[in-house]
Amino acid sequence: MIIAVFYFVIVNSKEAEADYQSVTKKWYGFRSKWFLFLITLGITITFLSLNPFPLPDQKKEYSSSEYQVVTVDGHQWYWNIAPVTIKAGQPVEFQVSAADVNHGFGIYDENLKLVAQTQAMPGYTNKLIHTFDKPGKFKILCLEYCGLAHHAMISELTVE
Ligand SMILES: [Cu+2]
């Protein structure tokens, strides 16, 4: 039975070889067009869905008169932030570090919507540049679980 099946396939495959050429020609042509169509579609969708990067340029150099520096230190379980009052409309450079373990420095607006964030790491100072458009009270919460009282790491930042 198996030999019969093999024999049938071998005999028929030789007969089919004659029109295989026309089939490959037709479908190779289709395949090339389909490939070009997908490449064009991919590039078009990529360009149409491009958005400006949501963060300001973190490498930009500001002159000292136009920006404010705030130092931030994360501790178990509180923040050391100086100064806690800043001006709206001027870029703020947060210099964020930690004294003990990793913390997450998260700035939230009045509706507890995350405005900006960076990692607070012992031994490193991470720079975060953010400009507050309007005055208000902002909450600083820890974004990374850092021990028992992690939830209590709440501070406030006043933008005038
Ligand atoms: Cu923490």
Coordinates of N, CA and C in Angstrom, one line a residue, residues 1 5 10 15 17 33 49-50 54 56-57 61 63 66 84-85 92 97 109 112 115 117 131 136 146 153 155:
M1 N 0.8 -1.2 0.0 CA 0.0 0.0 0.0 C 0.9 1.3 0.0
V5 N 1.4 4.1 -2.9 CA 1.3 5.6 -2.7 C 2.5 6.3 -3.2
I10 N 5.4 9.6 -7.2 CA 6.5 9.8 -8.1 C 6.1 10.0 -9.6
E15 N 4.7 14.2 -14.2 CA 3.8 14.8 -15.1 C 3.5 16.3 -14.8
E17 N 5.4 18.4 -13.4 CA 6.6 19.3 -13.6 C 6.5 20.2 -14.8
K33 N 5.2 41.5 -5.9 CA 4.3 42.7 -5.8 C 3.8 42.7 -4.4
S49 N 2.3 57.2 11.9 CA 2.1 57.0 13.4 C 3.2 57.6 14.2
L50 N 4.1 58.4 13.5 CA 5.2 59.0 14.3 C 4.7 60.1 15.2
P54 N 7.7 62.2 23.9 CA 7.0 62.9 24.9 C 7.8 63.5 26.0
P56 N 11.0 66.2 27.2 CA 11.9 67.2 26.6 C 13.3 66.7 26.5
D57 N 14.1 67.4 25.7 CA 15.5 67.0 25.5 C 16.3 67.1 26.8
E61 N 21.5 72.0 27.2 CA 22.1 72.8 28.2 C 21.4 74.1 28.3
S63 N 21.1 77.9 30.2 CA 22.0 78.9 31.0 C 21.4 79.0 32.4
E66 N 18.1 80.7 33.4 CA 16.8 80.3 33.0 C 16.3 78.9 33.5
V84 N 11.5 73.0 47.8 CA 10.2 72.4 47.5 C 9.3 73.3 46.8
T85 N 9.7 74.6 46.6 CA 8.9 75.5 45.9 C 9.7 76.0 44.7
V92 N 13.1 72.9 35.1 CA 13.6 72.5 36.4 C 14.5 71.2 36.2
S97 N 18.9 61.2 43.5 CA 19.7 60.1 44.0 C 19.0 59.4 45.1
D109 N 0.4 65.2 39.3 CA -0.4 66.4 39.5 C -1.5 66.2 40.5
L112 N -3.5 63.2 40.5 CA -2.7 62.0 40.6 C -2.3 61.4 39.2
V115 N 3.3 63.0 35.9 CA 3.8 64.1 35.1 C 5.2 63.7 34.5
Q117 N 9.0 61.2 35.7 CA 9.5 60.3 36.6 C 11.0 59.9 36.2
T131 N 9.5 71.1 32.7 CA 9.0 72.4 32.9 C 7.5 72.4 33.3
G136 N 0.7 75.0 40.9 CA -0.1 74.0 41.5 C 0.7 73.2 42.5
C146 N 10.2 49.7 47.9 CA 11.5 49.8 48.6 C 11.4 49.4 50.0
M153 N 6.0 57.1 51.4 CA 7.0 58.1 50.8 C 6.3 59.1 50.0
S155 N 5.7 63.2 49.3 CA 6.1 64.6 49.5 C 5.3 65.5 48.6

